[in-house]
Amino acid sequence: MVTAPPAIATLGLSAEEIDALRHQGFVCRDVRGRGRSYGKLRFRFNGKQRVKYLGADEAFVRQVEQELLALQATSQLNRMLACLTLEANRVLKSVKPRVESVLNDQGFVFHGRAVRKPRTNNM
């Protein structure tokens, strides 16, 4: 069972919707009427956009926004890690051919990404 943070729990979302919020969603503010700001929680669920009205209470809107950021922290870190892993792989791929000739001169070879010294057969 998914437990929701206190402010998000008051929105009447299902456990599946709260799980969807862990991966995406955001709080937006609309100005209507006499310059009053209203908050909305927007996210996608089952291929459709869902909007939950948060009201004009700025403190409540900020609390939902902070709870949403905390809910999404793991997903954000995973996305960042995936990007950094791709970048590291690109750098390794570009550096490997330049390093390989120097290693070969010293009697070493690449075995995948590991540098090894081949065995010498004394037969």
C-alpha positions as protocol buffer text, in pm:
chain_id: "A"
residue {
  index: 1
  type: MET
  ca { x: 0 y: 0 z: 0 }
}
residue {
  index: 2
  type: VAL
  ca { x: 128 y: 344 z: -95 }
}
residue {
  index: 3
  type: THR
  ca { x: 125 y: 605 z: 178 }
}
residue {
  index: 4
  type: ALA
  ca { x: 87 y: 964 z: 67 }
}
residue {
  index: 5
  type: PRO
  ca { x: 235 y: 1269 z: 234 }
}
residue {
  index: 6
  type: PRO
  ca { x: -23 y: 1463 z: 444 }
}
residue {
  index: 7
  type: ALA
  ca { x: -119 y: 1740 z: 200 }
}
residue {
  index: 8
  type: ILE
  ca { x: -130 y: 1509 z: -101 }
}
residue {
  index: 9
  type: ALA
  ca { x: -340 y: 1261 z: 100 }
}
residue {
  index: 10
  type: THR
  ca { x: -615 y: 1523 z: 133 }
}
residue {
  index: 11
  type: LEU
  ca { x: -661 y: 1536 z: -246 }
}
residue {
  index: 12
  type: GLY
  ca { x: -848 y: 1205 z: -264 }
}
residue {
  index: 13
  type: LEU
  ca { x: -606 y: 1035 z: -502 }
}
residue {
  index: 14
  type: SER
  ca { x: -598 y: 657 z: -542 }
}
residue {
  index: 15
  type: ALA
  ca { x: -285 y: 457 z: -457 }
}
residue {
  index: 16
  type: GLU
  ca { x: -220 y: 412 z: -831 }
}
residue {
  index: 17
  type: GLU
  ca { x: -242 y: 787 z: -891 }
}
residue {
  index: 18
  type: ILE
  ca { x: -1 y: 856 z: -605 }
}
residue {
  index: 19
  type: ASP
  ca { x: 237 y: 601 z: -755 }
}
residue {
  index: 20
  type: ALA
  ca { x: 211 y: 786 z: -1089 }
}
residue {
  index: 21
  type: LEU
  ca { x: 302 y: 1109 z: -907 }
}
residue {
  index: 22
  type: ARG
  ca { x: 630 y: 949 z: -797 }
}
residue {
  index: 23
  type: HIS
  ca { x: 745 y: 957 z: -1160 }
}
residue {
  index: 24
  type: GLN
  ca { x: 592 y: 1274 z: -1300 }
}
residue {
  index: 25
  type: GLY
  ca { x: 356 y: 1560 z: -1229 }
}
residue {
  index: 26
  type: PHE
  ca { x: 383 y: 1925 z: -1128 }
}
residue {
  index: 27
  type: VAL
  ca { x: 203 y: 2208 z: -953 }
}
residue {
  index: 28
  type: CYS
  ca { x: 103 y: 2508 z: -1163 }
}
residue {
  index: 29
  type: ARG
  ca { x: -57 y: 2835 z: -1068 }
}
residue {
  index: 30
  type: ASP
  ca { x: -324 y: 3015 z: -1268 }
}
residue {
  index: 31
  type: VAL
  ca { x: -417 y: 3378 z: -1215 }
}
residue {
  index: 32
  type: ARG
  ca { x: -788 y: 3446 z: -1252 }
}
residue {
  index: 33
  type: GLY
  ca { x: -1033 y: 3719 z: -1177 }
}
residue {
  index: 34
  type: ARG
  ca { x: -888 y: 4001 z: -972 }
}
residue {
  index: 35
  type: GLY
  ca { x: -533 y: 3873 z: -980 }
}
residue {
  index: 36
  type: ARG
  ca { x: -590 y: 3582 z: -742 }
}
residue {
  index: 37
  type: SER
  ca { x: -361 y: 3285 z: -787 }
}
residue {
  index: 38
  type: TYR
  ca { x: -501 y: 2930 z: -780 }
}
residue {
  index: 39
  type: GLY
  ca { x: -297 y: 2611 z: -764 }
}
residue {
  index: 40
  type: LYS
  ca { x: -348 y: 2295 z: -967 }
}
residue {
  index: 41
  type: LEU
  ca { x: -174 y: 1959 z: -954 }
}
residue {
  index: 42
  type: ARG
  ca { x: -125 y: 1823 z: -1306 }
}
residue {
  index: 43
  type: PHE
  ca { x: -9 y: 1470 z: -1390 }
}
residue {
  index: 44
  type: ARG
  ca { x: -71 y: 1190 z: -1637 }
}
residue {
  index: 45
  type: PHE
  ca { x: -251 y: 872 z: -1536 }
}
residue {
  index: 46
  type: ASN
  ca { x: -353 y: 587 z: -1769 }
}
residue {
  index: 47
  type: GLY
  ca { x: -257 y: 797 z: -2071 }
}
residue {
  index: 48
  type: LYS
  ca { x: -473 y: 1093 z: -1974 }
}
residue {
  index: 49
  type: GLN
  ca { x: -395 y: 1421 z: -1807 }
}
residue {
  index: 50
  type: ARG
  ca { x: -541 y: 1456 z: -1458 }
}
residue {
  index: 51
  type: VAL
  ca { x: -585 y: 1791 z: -1286 }
}
residue {
  index: 52
  type: LYS
  ca { x: -657 y: 1833 z: -917 }
}
residue {
  index: 53
  type: TYR
  ca { x: -763 y: 2177 z: -797 }
}
residue {
  index: 54
  type: LEU
  ca { x: -555 y: 2290 z: -498 }
}
residue {
  index: 55
  type: GLY
  ca { x: -725 y: 2622 z: -426 }
}
residue {
  index: 56
  type: ALA
  ca { x: -605 y: 2972 z: -346 }
}
residue {
  index: 57
  type: ASP
  ca { x: -431 y: 2893 z: -14 }
}
residue {
  index: 58
  type: GLU
  ca { x: -67 y: 2962 z: -106 }
}
residue {
  index: 59
  type: ALA
  ca { x: 67 y: 2776 z: 199 }
}
residue {
  index: 60
  type: PHE
  ca { x: -125 y: 2459 z: 102 }
}
residue {
  index: 61
  type: VAL
  ca { x: -11 y: 2488 z: -262 }
}
residue {
  index: 62
  type: ARG
  ca { x: 352 y: 2525 z: -148 }
}
residue {
  index: 63
  type: GLN
  ca { x: 315 y: 2226 z: 87 }
}
residue {
  index: 64
  type: VAL
  ca { x: 180 y: 2007 z: -196 }
}
residue {
  index: 65
  type: GLU
  ca { x: 465 y: 2127 z: -418 }
}
residue {
  index: 66
  type: GLN
  ca { x: 727 y: 2038 z: -154 }
}
residue {
  index: 67
  type: GLU
  ca { x: 571 y: 1696 z: -92 }
}
residue {
  index: 68
  type: LEU
  ca { x: 563 y: 1632 z: -466 }
}
residue {
  index: 69
  type: LEU
  ca { x: 934 y: 1717 z: -496 }
}
residue {
  index: 70
  type: ALA
  ca { x: 1009 y: 1477 z: -211 }
}
residue {
  index: 71
  type: LEU
  ca { x: 798 y: 1203 z: -375 }
}
residue {
  index: 72
  type: GLN
  ca { x: 980 y: 1250 z: -705 }
}
residue {
  index: 73
  type: ALA
  ca { x: 1333 y: 1275 z: -562 }
}
residue {
  index: 74
  type: THR
  ca { x: 1421 y: 910 z: -629 }
}
residue {
  index: 75
  type: SER
  ca { x: 1294 y: 925 z: -987 }
}
residue {
  index: 76
  type: GLN
  ca { x: 1488 y: 1248 z: -1046 }
}
residue {
  index: 77
  type: LEU
  ca { x: 1806 y: 1091 z: -909 }
}
residue {
  index: 78
  type: ASN
  ca { x: 1757 y: 780 z: -1125 }
}
residue {
  index: 79
  type: ARG
  ca { x: 1716 y: 998 z: -1435 }
}
residue {
  index: 80
  type: MET
  ca { x: 2027 y: 1196 z: -1345 }
}
residue {
  index: 81
  type: LEU
  ca { x: 2223 y: 875 z: -1285 }
}
residue {
  index: 82
  type: ALA
  ca { x: 2113 y: 738 z: -1624 }
}
residue {
  index: 83
  type: CYS
  ca { x: 2230 y: 1058 z: -1797 }
}
residue {
  index: 84
  type: LEU
  ca { x: 2564 y: 1053 z: -1617 }
}
residue {
  index: 85
  type: THR
  ca { x: 2611 y: 684 z: -1701 }
}
residue {
  index: 86
  type: LEU
  ca { x: 2553 y: 756 z: -2070 }
}
residue {
  index: 87
  type: GLU
  ca { x: 2801 y: 1043 z: -2059 }
}
residue {
  index: 88
  type: ALA
  ca { x: 3062 y: 827 z: -1882 }
}
residue {
  index: 89
  type: ASN
  ca { x: 3016 y: 551 z: -2142 }
}
residue {
  index: 90
  type: ARG
  ca { x: 3063 y: 806 z: -2424 }
}
residue {
  index: 91
  type: VAL
  ca { x: 3383 y: 935 z: -2265 }
}
residue {
  index: 92
  type: LEU
  ca { x: 3517 y: 582 z: -2212 }
}
residue {
  index: 93
  type: LYS
  ca { x: 3435 y: 492 z: -2572 }
}
residue {
  index: 94
  type: SER
  ca { x: 3619 y: 797 z: -2707 }
}
residue {
  index: 95
  type: VAL
  ca { x: 3923 y: 753 z: -2480 }
}
residue {
  index: 96
  type: LYS
  ca { x: 3972 y: 378 z: -2526 }
}
residue {
  index: 97
  type: PRO
  ca { x: 4120 y: 390 z: -2881 }
}
residue {
  index: 98
  type: ARG
  ca { x: 4370 y: 659 z: -2778 }
}
residue {
  index: 99
  type: VAL
  ca { x: 4484 y: 468 z: -2470 }
}
residue {
  index: 100
  type: GLU
  ca { x: 4492 y: 129 z: -2640 }
}
residue {
  index: 101
  type: SER
  ca { x: 4808 y: 195 z: -2845 }
}
residue {
  index: 102
  type: VAL
  ca { x: 5000 y: 314 z: -2537 }
}
residue {
  index: 103
  type: LEU
  ca { x: 4888 y: 8 z: -2343 }
}
residue {
  index: 104
  type: ASN
  ca { x: 4987 y: -226 z: -2627 }
}
residue {
  index: 105
  type: ASP
  ca { x: 5337 y: -75 z: -2628 }
}
residue {
  index: 106
  type: GLN
  ca { x: 5363 y: -159 z: -2257 }
}
residue {
  index: 107
  type: GLY
  ca { x: 5239 y: -516 z: -2310 }
}
residue {
  index: 108
  type: PHE
  ca { x: 4883 y: -466 z: -2186 }
}
residue {
  index: 109
  type: VAL
  ca { x: 4551 y: -520 z: -2362 }
}
residue {
  index: 110
  type: PHE
  ca { x: 4190 y: -430 z: -2299 }
}
residue {
  index: 111
  type: HIS
  ca { x: 3959 y: -710 z: -2196 }
}
residue {
  index: 112
  type: GLY
  ca { x: 3628 y: -527 z: -2225 }
}
residue {
  index: 113
  type: ARG
  ca { x: 3699 y: -220 z: -2017 }
}
residue {
  index: 114
  type: ALA
  ca { x: 3952 y: -388 z: -1792 }
}
residue {
  index: 115
  type: VAL
  ca { x: 4324 y: -352 z: -1859 }
}
residue {
  index: 116
  type: ARG
  ca { x: 4503 y: -687 z: -1849 }
}
residue {
  index: 117
  type: LYS
  ca { x: 4848 y: -822 z: -1909 }
}
residue {
  index: 118
  type: PRO
  ca { x: 4816 y: -1132 z: -2128 }
}
residue {
  index: 119
  type: ARG
  ca { x: 4968 y: -1456 z: -2005 }
}
residue {
  index: 120
  type: THR
  ca { x: 5284 y: -1570 z: -2170 }
}
residue {
  index: 121
  type: ASN
  ca { x: 5293 y: -1933 z: -2277 }
}
residue {
  index: 122
  type: ASN
  ca { x: 5622 y: -2092 z: -2177 }
}
residue {
  index: 123
  type: MET
  ca { x: 5594 y: -2415 z: -2372 }
}
